[in-house]
Amino acid sequence: METVIAASQPEVTVEALYRQDGERLWRAVFAFSGDAEVASDAVAEAYAQVLRRGTAVRDPGAWTWRAAFRIASGALKARRAGDRLPTVLSEHIDRYEDPDLLDAVRRLPDGQRAAVILFYFADLPINQIAARLGSNSVAVRANLGRGRRRLRQLLGDD
Amino acid sequence: MDKLRQRFAALDRMPVPDVWSDAMRRAEELTMPAATGAKVTLASPTAVARPRSGAGMLVAVLVTIALIAILAVGGLAVGSWFTDQQRLAPVVAPSATATLPHATPRSAAPSTVPAGAAGPLIVFLRHGQGSGHPPADLWAIHADGSGAEDIFPGLGLPSVAWSPDGKRLLAVSEYRVYLAQVTGDGVGPFVDTGFDTGGATACNHKTGHRNPCQDAAFTFAPDGEHIAFVQRCTWSAPGCMFITTMDLRTGERTELTETQRNARHGVALPAWSPDGSSIAFTTETNQFLSESEVPIAKLSIVDADGRNLRRLDLGNLSVAAPQWSPDGNLIAFTSGAWLGDVFVQDIYTVRPDGSDLRQLTTDGVSAWPEWTGSNQIRFRHGGAGQQADSSTTIWLMDPDGSNAHQVAELGTTWGEVANQMSWIGVPGDPGRSLFWQPAP
């Protein structure tokens, strides 16, 4: 997945970026948050921030992913006190053909959940996951390993 | 294809709402006048995510006016001083905030954190909170916990490095290289070198990727005039991540593209040997930690000109954060592994030829070694997961692992600063969340 975007026309090119990458980002944030409203708000806010900042953002493709995950994470923290998502998933999950997977994903802590989604769905390497989460490679490795094992336990894939 | 990956791939068939119109509307809101009715001009990306209070805005305006007035009288004295000191060319004069396109220095005056008076300075990044992409502030504090100060607010995609003599501090924000002198009077000001790390690279033609490469893990050469860093151009074209060096006198970049050979995804954490001849770094491989899909990172060394790449055979150890001893005879590093359901990490040393591998710690919570000027190893002990936090302690030990003892407890020593350690860190720069000033 590459981001090709010219810097001279921010609005036009950011929309091009959205058309190219926005759906995939939305799905990833939805898998992370388990909430379509959170996903839509986070993705819209991320692209709005890129639009506002224009050429100050040098890599809009990576930037929007990081921003969207941070926004979604903040929204989730505001909604709950614990480290797990609410037990009732968004109704949007009914439109997903593998609800068991998302149900298992939502049981992971934030860090593991984000690492698993970016690794398995977004197909990013460890370094890129770290950069997009504002974390580091070792933490991502740890979260990915734990998240994967926990996920397989929950899905009965052991 | 992995079963989990197959199941996640089903997400691609999920219907998605179009939120572009929401993004456009929100972008317009972001440019609207503030609620007070006053028109607020957000001159830098920093201001978008870090709205100031009314008092803060007033202070910022007054500081800017004072800066302009001082510099108008002084004839760009600060820029001249820096140029004379560092022989940098070209240097963009730090005459006003307008000359700093990506970030704004706190002030043209030195910080109030005096260097040396209360132990070495430690700098760290504190990431902003809240929604969006909050920039990071660069903070300095003494090892005894005194004098904590925000010395460079609003860095985007930040990286930090100390010069070997501890007299210069490098900060990178949005691909722009800034340098500050560190004297007994304090840190700063940060001066825009005019050098950009994210220019066209060897991978641009391969990928059609017109955006700059991401960069991280900056480190100084022993001569204090060169830096090395990781350049990550794309994740979709294998091998488009490599070590790059830059001459801080001219801004000239040299891509050591050979470093990407045998790297599954990329390279990380370069460390320059004390004699300047070699650079150690890690590469992610196609081997995996047991019962895991997490790739093993190997320790590699390459000559500083990019030739003579060699990978050290350290068995199944996964290597992070290599650091050369002052005499160049040893490389200390962290290695982590799964033990049951727990990720453990310890510190090792090895000679640059791959011989004499030794495990120095066995507690499973020791990581990120740094060599002190007295040839001891300072390392991080404990903490939540792999991140430093208020429960983290700092230890010292001899190069053979003996005489290990605690020298600082972050939660006690650094008080409120340590309590926010979870926001401290450098993306893509594992473990180096604390940057200790080298002994002058």
Coordinates of C-alpha atoms in Angstrom, one line a residue:
Chain A
M1 CA 0.0 0.0 0.0
E2 CA 1.5 3.3 -1.1
T3 CA 0.6 6.8 -0.7
V4 CA 1.1 9.0 -3.8
I5 CA 0.1 12.5 -3.2
A6 CA 1.3 15.8 -4.6
A7 CA 1.9 18.6 -2.1
S8 CA 0.7 21.6 -4.2
Q9 CA -3.1 21.1 -3.9
P10 CA -3.7 19.9 -0.4
E11 CA -7.5 19.7 -0.5
V12 CA -7.6 17.8 -3.8
T13 CA -4.8 15.5 -3.0
V14 CA -6.0 14.8 0.5
E15 CA -9.3 13.7 -1.0
A16 CA -7.4 11.5 -3.4
L17 CA -5.7 10.0 -0.4
Y18 CA -9.0 9.5 1.3
R19 CA -10.5 7.8 -1.7
Q20 CA -7.4 5.6 -1.9
D21 CA -6.9 4.7 1.7
G22 CA -9.9 5.9 3.7
E23 CA -12.0 2.8 3.6
R24 CA -9.2 0.6 4.7
L25 CA -8.4 3.0 7.5
W26 CA -12.1 3.1 8.6
R27 CA -12.2 -0.7 8.7
A28 CA -9.1 -0.9 10.8
V29 CA -10.3 1.7 13.2
F30 CA -13.7 0.0 13.4
A31 CA -11.9 -3.3 14.2
F32 CA -10.0 -1.4 16.9
S33 CA -12.9 0.4 18.4
G34 CA -15.8 -2.0 17.7
D35 CA -17.9 1.1 17.2
A36 CA -18.8 2.6 13.8
E37 CA -19.5 6.0 15.2
V38 CA -16.0 6.1 16.8
A39 CA -14.5 4.9 13.6
S40 CA -16.3 7.5 11.5
D41 CA -15.5 10.4 13.8
A42 CA -11.8 9.3 14.1
V43 CA -11.3 9.0 10.4
A44 CA -13.1 12.2 9.6
E45 CA -11.1 14.1 12.2
A46 CA -7.8 12.7 11.0
Y47 CA -8.4 13.8 7.5
A48 CA -9.7 17.1 8.7
Q49 CA -6.5 17.7 10.6
V50 CA -4.5 16.8 7.5
L51 CA -6.6 19.3 5.4
R52 CA -6.0 21.9 8.0
R53 CA -2.3 21.4 8.3
G54 CA -1.7 21.2 4.5
T55 CA 1.9 20.8 3.5
A56 CA 3.1 20.8 7.1
V57 CA 2.2 17.1 7.1
R58 CA 4.9 15.5 5.1
D59 CA 3.5 12.0 4.9
P60 CA -0.3 12.3 5.0
G61 CA -0.8 8.6 4.5
A62 CA 1.0 7.5 7.6
W63 CA -0.1 10.5 9.5
T64 CA -3.8 9.9 9.1
W65 CA -3.5 6.3 10.4
R66 CA -1.7 7.4 13.4
A67 CA -4.0 10.3 14.1
A68 CA -7.2 8.1 13.6
F69 CA -6.0 5.5 16.0
R70 CA -5.1 8.1 18.6
I71 CA -8.4 9.8 18.3
A72 CA -10.3 6.5 18.5
S73 CA -8.2 5.5 21.5
G74 CA -9.0 8.8 23.2
A75 CA -12.7 8.3 22.5
L76 CA -12.7 4.9 23.9
K77 CA -10.9 6.0 27.1
A78 CA -13.5 8.7 27.5
R79 CA -16.2 6.1 27.4
R80 CA -14.9 3.6 29.9
A81 CA -12.8 3.4 33.0
G82 CA -11.5 -0.2 32.5
D83 CA -9.1 -1.5 29.8
R84 CA -11.7 -3.5 27.9
L85 CA -14.3 -2.3 25.4
P86 CA -18.0 -2.4 26.3
T87 CA -19.5 -5.8 26.1
V88 CA -22.1 -4.7 23.5
L89 CA -20.6 -4.1 20.1
S90 CA -21.9 -1.6 17.7
E91 CA -24.8 -2.8 15.5
H92 CA -22.5 -2.3 12.6
I93 CA -20.9 -5.6 13.4
D94 CA -24.0 -7.3 12.2
R95 CA -22.8 -6.4 8.7
Y96 CA -19.5 -8.1 9.1
E97 CA -19.2 -11.7 8.0
D98 CA -16.9 -12.8 10.8
P99 CA -18.3 -11.2 14.0
D100 CA -16.5 -13.8 16.1
L101 CA -13.2 -12.4 15.1
L102 CA -14.1 -8.8 16.1
D103 CA -15.7 -10.1 19.3
A104 CA -12.4 -11.7 20.2
V105 CA -10.4 -8.7 19.1
R106 CA -12.4 -6.4 21.3
R107 CA -11.4 -8.5 24.3
L108 CA -7.7 -7.6 23.9
P109 CA -6.1 -4.6 25.7
D110 CA -5.7 -1.5 23.5
G111 CA -2.0 -2.0 22.7
Q112 CA -2.4 -5.6 21.7
R113 CA -5.5 -4.9 19.7
A114 CA -3.9 -2.1 17.7
A115 CA -0.8 -4.1 17.0
V116 CA -2.8 -7.1 15.9
I117 CA -5.0 -5.1 13.6
L118 CA -2.1 -3.2 12.0
F119 CA -0.1 -6.4 11.5
Y120 CA -2.8 -8.8 10.3
F121 CA -5.2 -6.4 8.6
A122 CA -3.2 -3.4 7.5
D123 CA -0.2 -5.7 6.8
L124 CA 2.3 -3.3 8.2
P125 CA 5.8 -4.3 9.4
I126 CA 6.8 -3.9 13.0
N127 CA 8.6 -0.7 12.5
Q128 CA 5.7 0.9 10.7
I129 CA 3.3 -0.2 13.4
A130 CA 5.5 1.3 16.0
A131 CA 5.7 4.6 14.1
R132 CA 2.0 4.7 13.6
L133 CA 1.1 4.0 17.2
G134 CA 3.8 6.3 18.6
S135 CA 5.3 3.3 20.3
N136 CA 8.5 1.3 19.7
S137 CA 9.3 -1.9 18.0
V138 CA 9.9 -3.9 21.2
A139 CA 6.6 -2.9 22.7
V140 CA 4.9 -3.7 19.4
R141 CA 6.6 -7.1 19.2
A142 CA 5.5 -7.9 22.8
N143 CA 1.9 -6.7 22.2
L144 CA 1.7 -8.5 18.9
G145 CA 2.9 -11.8 20.3
R146 CA 0.6 -11.6 23.3
G147 CA -2.3 -10.4 21.3
R148 CA -1.9 -13.1 18.7
R149 CA -1.7 -15.9 21.3
R150 CA -4.7 -14.5 23.2
L151 CA -6.7 -14.1 20.0
R152 CA -6.0 -17.7 19.0
Q153 CA -7.1 -18.9 22.4
L154 CA -10.3 -16.9 22.1
L155 CA -11.0 -18.2 18.6
G156 CA -10.1 -21.8 19.5
D157 CA -7.4 -21.9 16.9
D158 CA -4.7 -23.2 19.3
Chain B
M1 CA -1.6 -17.5 4.2
D2 CA -1.9 -17.4 7.9
K3 CA -5.4 -18.3 9.2
L4 CA -5.7 -15.1 11.2
R5 CA -4.6 -13.0 8.3
Q6 CA -7.3 -14.7 6.2
R7 CA -9.9 -13.9 8.7
F8 CA -8.9 -10.3 8.9
A9 CA -8.9 -10.0 5.2
A10 CA -12.6 -10.5 5.3
L11 CA -12.8 -7.0 6.8
D12 CA -12.1 -5.7 3.3
R13 CA -15.6 -6.8 2.3
M14 CA -17.3 -4.8 5.0
P15 CA -19.4 -1.8 3.9
V16 CA -17.9 1.5 4.9
P17 CA -19.6 4.9 5.2
D18 CA -18.2 7.8 3.3
V19 CA -17.0 10.4 5.9
W20 CA -15.3 12.7 3.5
S21 CA -18.0 15.4 3.8
D22 CA -17.6 15.1 7.6
A23 CA -13.9 15.6 7.2
M24 CA -14.4 18.7 5.1
R25 CA -16.9 20.2 7.5
R26 CA -14.6 19.5 10.4
A27 CA -11.7 21.1 8.6
E28 CA -13.7 24.2 8.1
E29 CA -14.6 24.3 11.8
L30 CA -10.9 24.1 12.6
T31 CA -10.3 27.3 10.7
M32 CA -13.2 29.2 12.3
P33 CA -12.6 32.1 14.7
A34 CA -12.3 31.1 18.3
A35 CA -15.3 31.2 20.6
T36 CA -14.3 34.5 22.1
G37 CA -14.9 36.1 18.8
A38 CA -11.3 36.9 18.2
K39 CA -9.7 35.7 15.0
V40 CA -7.0 33.2 15.9
T41 CA -4.4 32.6 13.3
L42 CA -2.7 29.2 13.7
A43 CA 0.7 29.8 12.2
S44 CA 2.1 26.4 12.9
P45 CA 0.9 22.9 12.9
T46 CA 1.8 22.8 16.6
A47 CA -0.9 25.3 17.4
V48 CA -3.6 23.2 15.9
A49 CA -3.3 20.4 18.4
R50 CA -2.0 22.3 21.3
P51 CA -4.3 25.3 21.9
R52 CA -2.9 27.7 24.3
S53 CA -4.7 29.4 27.1
G54 CA -5.3 33.1 26.9
A55 CA -2.4 33.8 29.2
G56 CA -0.3 31.4 27.2
M57 CA -1.1 33.2 23.9
L58 CA -0.2 36.5 25.5
V59 CA 3.1 35.2 26.7
A60 CA 3.8 33.7 23.3
V61 CA 3.1 37.0 21.6
L62 CA 5.2 38.9 24.0
V63 CA 8.1 36.5 23.6
T64 CA 7.8 36.7 19.8
I65 CA 7.8 40.6 19.9
A66 CA 10.8 40.5 22.3
L67 CA 12.7 38.2 20.0
I68 CA 12.1 40.3 17.0
A69 CA 13.1 43.4 18.9
I70 CA 16.3 41.8 20.3
L71 CA 17.3 40.4 16.9
A72 CA 16.6 43.7 15.1
V73 CA 19.0 45.4 17.5
G74 CA 21.5 42.6 17.7
G75 CA 21.8 42.0 14.0
L76 CA 21.1 38.3 14.1
A77 CA 23.6 37.9 16.8
V78 CA 22.4 34.5 17.8
G79 CA 22.7 33.1 14.3
S80 CA 26.2 34.5 14.0
W81 CA 27.2 33.1 17.3
F82 CA 25.9 29.7 16.4
T83 CA 27.5 29.8 12.9
D84 CA 30.8 30.7 14.4
Q85 CA 30.6 28.0 17.0
Q86 CA 29.5 25.2 14.7
R87 CA 30.8 26.2 11.3
L88 CA 27.6 25.0 9.8
A89 CA 26.8 26.0 6.3
P90 CA 24.2 26.9 5.4
V91 CA 22.5 27.8 8.6
V92 CA 19.1 29.5 8.6
A93 CA 19.4 32.3 11.1
P94 CA 17.1 31.8 14.1
S95 CA 16.0 35.4 13.7
A96 CA 12.3 34.9 14.2
T97 CA 9.7 32.2 14.5
A98 CA 9.0 32.6 10.8
T99 CA 12.3 31.0 9.9
L100 CA 11.3 27.8 11.6
P101 CA 8.8 26.2 9.3
H102 CA 8.1 23.1 11.3
A103 CA 8.6 24.1 14.9
T104 CA 9.3 27.0 17.0
P105 CA 12.0 27.2 19.6
R106 CA 10.9 28.1 23.1
S107 CA 13.0 31.2 23.1
A108 CA 16.3 32.5 21.9
A109 CA 17.7 32.6 25.4
P110 CA 19.3 29.6 27.0
S111 CA 17.0 27.4 29.1
T112 CA 16.9 27.8 32.8
V113 CA 18.2 24.3 33.3
P114 CA 21.9 24.8 34.0
A115 CA 24.0 21.9 32.7
G116 CA 26.3 20.1 35.0
A117 CA 25.3 21.7 38.3
A118 CA 23.1 18.8 39.4
G119 CA 24.4 15.9 37.4
P120 CA 24.1 15.2 33.7
L121 CA 21.0 16.4 31.8
I122 CA 18.5 13.9 30.7
V123 CA 16.3 14.8 27.8
F124 CA 13.1 13.0 26.9
L125 CA 10.0 13.5 24.8
R126 CA 6.6 13.9 26.3
H127 CA 3.9 13.2 23.8
G128 CA 0.9 15.4 23.9
Q129 CA -2.4 14.1 24.9
G130 CA -5.9 14.4 23.4
S131 CA -7.2 13.8 20.0
G132 CA -5.5 14.3 16.7
H133 CA -1.8 14.0 16.3
P134 CA -0.5 15.9 19.3
P135 CA 3.1 16.9 18.9
A136 CA 5.8 16.1 21.4
D137 CA 7.6 18.4 23.7
L138 CA 11.3 18.0 24.4
W139 CA 12.0 18.2 28.1
A140 CA 15.3 18.4 30.0
I141 CA 15.8 17.4 33.6
H142 CA 18.7 16.7 35.8
A143 CA 19.5 13.2 37.0
D144 CA 18.6 14.3 40.5
G145 CA 15.2 15.4 39.4
S146 CA 15.8 19.1 39.5
G147 CA 15.2 21.7 36.9
A148 CA 12.6 20.0 34.7
E149 CA 11.8 22.2 31.7
D150 CA 10.1 22.1 28.4
I151 CA 13.0 23.1 26.1
F152 CA 11.5 22.6 22.6
P153 CA 7.7 22.3 22.4
G154 CA 5.8 21.1 19.4
L155 CA 8.0 18.6 17.7
G156 CA 6.4 16.5 15.0
L157 CA 7.7 13.0 14.2
P158 CA 10.5 13.7 16.6
S159 CA 13.9 12.3 17.2
V160 CA 16.7 13.3 19.6
A161 CA 20.4 12.7 19.9
W162 CA 23.3 14.0 22.0
S163 CA 26.7 14.7 20.5
P164 CA 29.5 12.5 21.9
D165 CA 30.9 15.4 23.9
G166 CA 27.5 16.2 25.4
K167 CA 27.8 19.8 24.1
R168 CA 25.3 19.7 21.4
L169 CA 21.7 18.4 21.3
L170 CA 20.1 17.4 18.0
A171 CA 16.3 17.4 17.5
V172 CA 14.5 16.4 14.4
S173 CA 11.0 17.6 13.8
E174 CA 9.1 16.8 10.6
Y175 CA 12.3 15.9 8.9
R176 CA 14.0 19.2 9.8
V177 CA 17.3 19.1 11.7
Y178 CA 17.8 21.5 14.7
L179 CA 20.8 21.8 16.9
A180 CA 21.3 23.4 20.2
Q181 CA 24.5 24.2 22.1
V182 CA 24.6 22.9 25.6
T183 CA 26.8 24.9 28.0
G184 CA 27.0 25.4 31.7
D185 CA 24.3 28.0 31.2
G186 CA 21.8 25.6 29.8
V187 CA 20.4 24.2 26.6
G188 CA 19.6 26.1 23.6
P189 CA 18.4 27.9 21.6
F190 CA 17.6 25.3 19.0
V191 CA 18.7 26.5 15.6
D192 CA 17.3 25.3 12.3
T193 CA 20.2 23.9 10.3
G194 CA 18.2 24.1 7.1
F195 CA 18.9 20.5 6.5
D196 CA 16.0 18.2 5.6
T197 CA 16.4 14.4 6.2
G198 CA 13.4 13.4 4.0
G199 CA 14.6 14.3 0.5
A200 CA 14.6 12.1 -2.6
T201 CA 16.0 8.7 -1.9
A202 CA 17.2 5.7 -3.7
C203 CA 13.8 4.2 -3.3
N204 CA 11.7 7.0 -4.9
H205 CA 12.1 5.7 -8.4
K206 CA 11.3 2.2 -7.3
T207 CA 8.0 3.0 -5.7
G208 CA 6.8 6.3 -7.2
H209 CA 6.5 7.4 -3.6
R210 CA 6.8 11.1 -3.7
N211 CA 6.6 11.7 0.0
P212 CA 9.7 11.9 2.0
C213 CA 11.0 8.8 3.7
Q214 CA 10.4 8.6 7.4
D215 CA 13.4 8.8 9.5
A216 CA 14.3 7.7 13.1
A217 CA 16.9 6.6 15.5
F218 CA 19.4 9.4 15.0
T219 CA 22.9 9.0 16.4
F220 CA 26.0 11.0 16.2
A221 CA 29.4 9.9 14.8
P222 CA 32.3 10.3 17.2
D223 CA 33.5 13.3 15.3
G224 CA 30.3 15.2 16.2
E225 CA 30.0 16.3 12.6
H226 CA 28.1 13.4 11.1
I227 CA 24.9 11.6 12.1
A228 CA 23.4 8.3 11.1
F229 CA 19.7 7.5 11.1
V230 CA 17.2 5.0 9.7
Q231 CA 15.5 6.0 6.5
R232 CA 12.2 4.2 5.9
C233 CA 11.0 4.9 2.5
T234 CA 8.1 2.5 2.1
W235 CA 6.9 -0.7 3.6
S236 CA 5.5 -2.0 0.3
A237 CA 8.7 -2.3 -1.5
P238 CA 11.0 -4.8 0.2
G239 CA 14.3 -3.4 1.2
C240 CA 13.5 0.3 1.0
M241 CA 14.7 0.9 4.5
F242 CA 18.3 1.5 5.2
I243 CA 20.9 3.5 7.2
T244 CA 21.6 7.0 6.0
T245 CA 24.4 9.3 7.1
M246 CA 24.5 13.1 7.0
D247 CA 27.3 15.6 7.2
L248 CA 26.1 18.3 9.6
R249 CA 28.4 20.8 8.0
T250 CA 26.9 20.5 4.5
G251 CA 23.7 18.6 4.9
E252 CA 25.0 16.0 2.4
R253 CA 23.3 12.6 2.8
T254 CA 24.8 9.3 2.0
E255 CA 22.5 6.3 1.7
L256 CA 24.0 3.0 2.9
T257 CA 21.7 1.0 0.8
E258 CA 23.7 -2.2 1.4
T259 CA 22.4 -2.2 4.9
Q260 CA 19.0 -3.4 3.7
R261 CA 20.4 -6.6 2.3
N262 CA 18.9 -9.6 4.1
A263 CA 16.5 -7.4 6.0
R264 CA 13.0 -8.7 5.9
H265 CA 11.4 -5.3 6.7
G266 CA 14.0 -2.9 7.6
V267 CA 16.9 -1.9 9.7
A268 CA 16.9 -0.1 13.0
L269 CA 19.0 1.5 15.8
P270 CA 22.3 2.4 14.2
A271 CA 25.2 3.0 16.6
W272 CA 28.5 4.4 15.5
S273 CA 31.7 2.8 16.7
P274 CA 34.0 5.0 18.8
D275 CA 36.6 5.2 16.1
G276 CA 34.0 6.2 13.5
S277 CA 34.9 3.3 11.2
S278 CA 31.8 1.2 11.6
I279 CA 28.1 1.3 12.3
A280 CA 26.2 -1.4 14.2
F281 CA 22.5 -1.8 13.7
T282 CA 19.7 -4.4 13.7
T283 CA 17.9 -6.0 10.9
E284 CA 14.6 -7.9 11.1
T285 CA 14.9 -11.3 9.5
N286 CA 12.7 -14.1 8.2
Q287 CA 13.4 -16.1 11.3
F288 CA 10.9 -15.9 14.2
L289 CA 10.9 -16.1 17.9
S290 CA 9.7 -19.5 19.0
E291 CA 5.9 -20.0 18.9
S292 CA 5.6 -16.5 17.6
E293 CA 5.3 -14.7 14.3
V294 CA 7.5 -11.9 15.6
P295 CA 10.6 -11.7 13.5
I296 CA 14.0 -12.0 15.1
A297 CA 16.3 -9.0 14.8
K298 CA 19.9 -9.7 14.1
L299 CA 22.9 -7.6 14.9
S300 CA 24.8 -6.4 11.8
I301 CA 27.8 -4.1 11.3
V302 CA 28.8 -2.2 8.2
D303 CA 31.7 0.1 7.5
A304 CA 30.8 3.8 7.8
D305 CA 31.0 4.1 4.0
G306 CA 28.4 1.5 3.5
R307 CA 30.7 -1.4 2.5
N308 CA 31.6 -4.7 4.2
L309 CA 28.3 -5.6 5.6
R310 CA 28.5 -8.5 8.1
R311 CA 25.9 -10.1 10.3
L312 CA 26.9 -11.5 13.7
D313 CA 25.8 -15.0 14.4
L314 CA 24.2 -14.8 17.9
G315 CA 22.0 -17.9 17.6
N316 CA 18.4 -17.2 18.2
L317 CA 18.9 -14.0 20.2
S318 CA 16.8 -11.2 19.0
V319 CA 18.8 -8.0 19.3
A320 CA 17.8 -4.4 20.1
A321 CA 19.6 -1.2 21.0
P322 CA 23.2 -2.1 20.3
Q323 CA 25.7 0.3 21.9
W324 CA 29.5 0.3 21.5
S325 CA 31.7 0.5 24.6
P326 CA 34.0 3.5 24.7
D327 CA 37.0 1.4 23.7
G328 CA 35.1 -0.2 20.9
N329 CA 35.9 -3.7 22.2
L330 CA 32.3 -4.7 23.1
I331 CA 28.8 -4.1 21.9
A332 CA 26.1 -4.1 24.6
F333 CA 22.5 -4.9 23.6
T334 CA 19.1 -5.9 24.8
S335 CA 17.7 -9.3 23.8
G336 CA 14.1 -10.3 24.4
A337 CA 12.3 -13.6 24.2
W338 CA 9.1 -15.2 25.2
L339 CA 9.2 -17.3 28.4
G340 CA 5.8 -18.9 28.7
D341 CA 3.4 -16.0 28.4
V342 CA 5.9 -13.4 29.6
F343 CA 8.2 -11.3 27.4
V344 CA 11.6 -11.2 29.2
Q345 CA 14.6 -9.1 28.2
D346 CA 18.1 -9.0 29.4
I347 CA 21.4 -7.3 28.6
Y348 CA 24.2 -9.0 26.7
T349 CA 27.6 -8.0 25.4
V350 CA 29.5 -9.4 22.4
R351 CA 32.7 -8.5 20.7
P352 CA 32.4 -6.8 17.2
D353 CA 33.7 -10.0 15.6
G354 CA 30.8 -12.0 17.1
S355 CA 32.9 -13.7 19.8
D356 CA 32.7 -13.8 23.5
L357 CA 28.9 -13.5 23.8
R358 CA 28.0 -12.9 27.5
Q359 CA 24.6 -12.5 29.2
L360 CA 25.1 -9.8 31.9
T361 CA 21.6 -9.8 33.5
T362 CA 19.2 -12.6 34.2
D363 CA 16.3 -10.9 35.9
G364 CA 14.3 -10.5 32.6
V365 CA 13.5 -6.9 33.2
S366 CA 16.8 -5.2 32.3
A367 CA 17.1 -3.4 29.0
W368 CA 18.5 -0.6 26.9
P369 CA 22.1 -0.4 28.0
E370 CA 24.2 2.8 27.5
W371 CA 27.9 3.1 28.2
T372 CA 29.0 5.8 30.6
G373 CA 32.2 7.8 30.3
S374 CA 33.7 5.6 33.1
N375 CA 33.1 2.4 31.0
Q376 CA 30.2 1.3 33.0
I377 CA 26.8 0.2 31.6
R378 CA 23.8 2.2 32.6
F379 CA 20.5 0.4 32.0
R380 CA 16.8 0.5 32.6
H381 CA 15.3 -1.9 35.1
G382 CA 11.6 -2.7 35.4
G383 CA 8.8 -0.6 34.2
A384 CA 5.5 -1.6 32.7
G385 CA 6.0 -3.8 29.8
Q386 CA 8.8 -2.5 27.6
Q387 CA 8.1 1.2 28.3
A388 CA 9.7 3.2 31.1
D389 CA 7.3 4.5 33.7
S390 CA 7.3 5.7 37.2
S391 CA 8.2 2.3 38.5
T392 CA 11.3 2.1 36.3
T393 CA 14.7 2.3 38.0
I394 CA 18.1 3.2 36.6
W395 CA 21.0 0.9 37.3
L396 CA 24.7 0.8 36.7
M397 CA 27.0 -2.2 36.3
D398 CA 30.5 -3.1 35.2
P399 CA 31.1 -4.4 31.7
D400 CA 31.2 -8.0 33.0
G401 CA 27.8 -7.6 34.7
S402 CA 29.2 -7.3 38.2
N403 CA 28.7 -4.6 40.8
A404 CA 25.1 -3.9 39.5
H405 CA 23.4 -1.3 41.7
Q406 CA 20.5 1.1 41.4
V407 CA 21.3 4.8 40.9
A408 CA 17.9 6.4 40.4
E409 CA 14.2 5.6 40.9
L410 CA 12.3 7.6 38.4
G411 CA 9.1 7.7 40.4
T412 CA 10.8 9.2 43.4
T413 CA 13.5 11.1 41.7
W414 CA 11.6 12.7 39.0
G415 CA 8.2 13.1 40.7
E416 CA 5.5 14.3 38.4
V417 CA 7.6 14.0 35.3
A418 CA 8.0 10.3 35.8
N419 CA 4.3 9.9 36.4
Q420 CA 3.7 10.8 32.8
M421 CA 6.4 8.4 31.5
S422 CA 3.8 6.6 29.5
W423 CA 3.8 9.5 27.1
I424 CA 7.5 9.6 26.9
G425 CA 9.2 7.8 24.0
V426 CA 10.4 8.1 20.5
P427 CA 8.4 6.5 17.8
G428 CA 10.4 3.9 16.0
D429 CA 13.3 4.3 18.4
P430 CA 12.7 1.6 20.9
G431 CA 13.8 2.1 24.5
R432 CA 15.6 5.3 24.0
S433 CA 13.0 7.3 25.8
L434 CA 15.6 8.7 28.1
F435 CA 18.6 10.5 26.5
W436 CA 21.4 11.0 29.0
Q437 CA 23.9 13.7 28.4
P438 CA 27.3 12.1 27.7
A439 CA 30.1 13.1 30.0
P440 CA 31.9 16.2 28.6

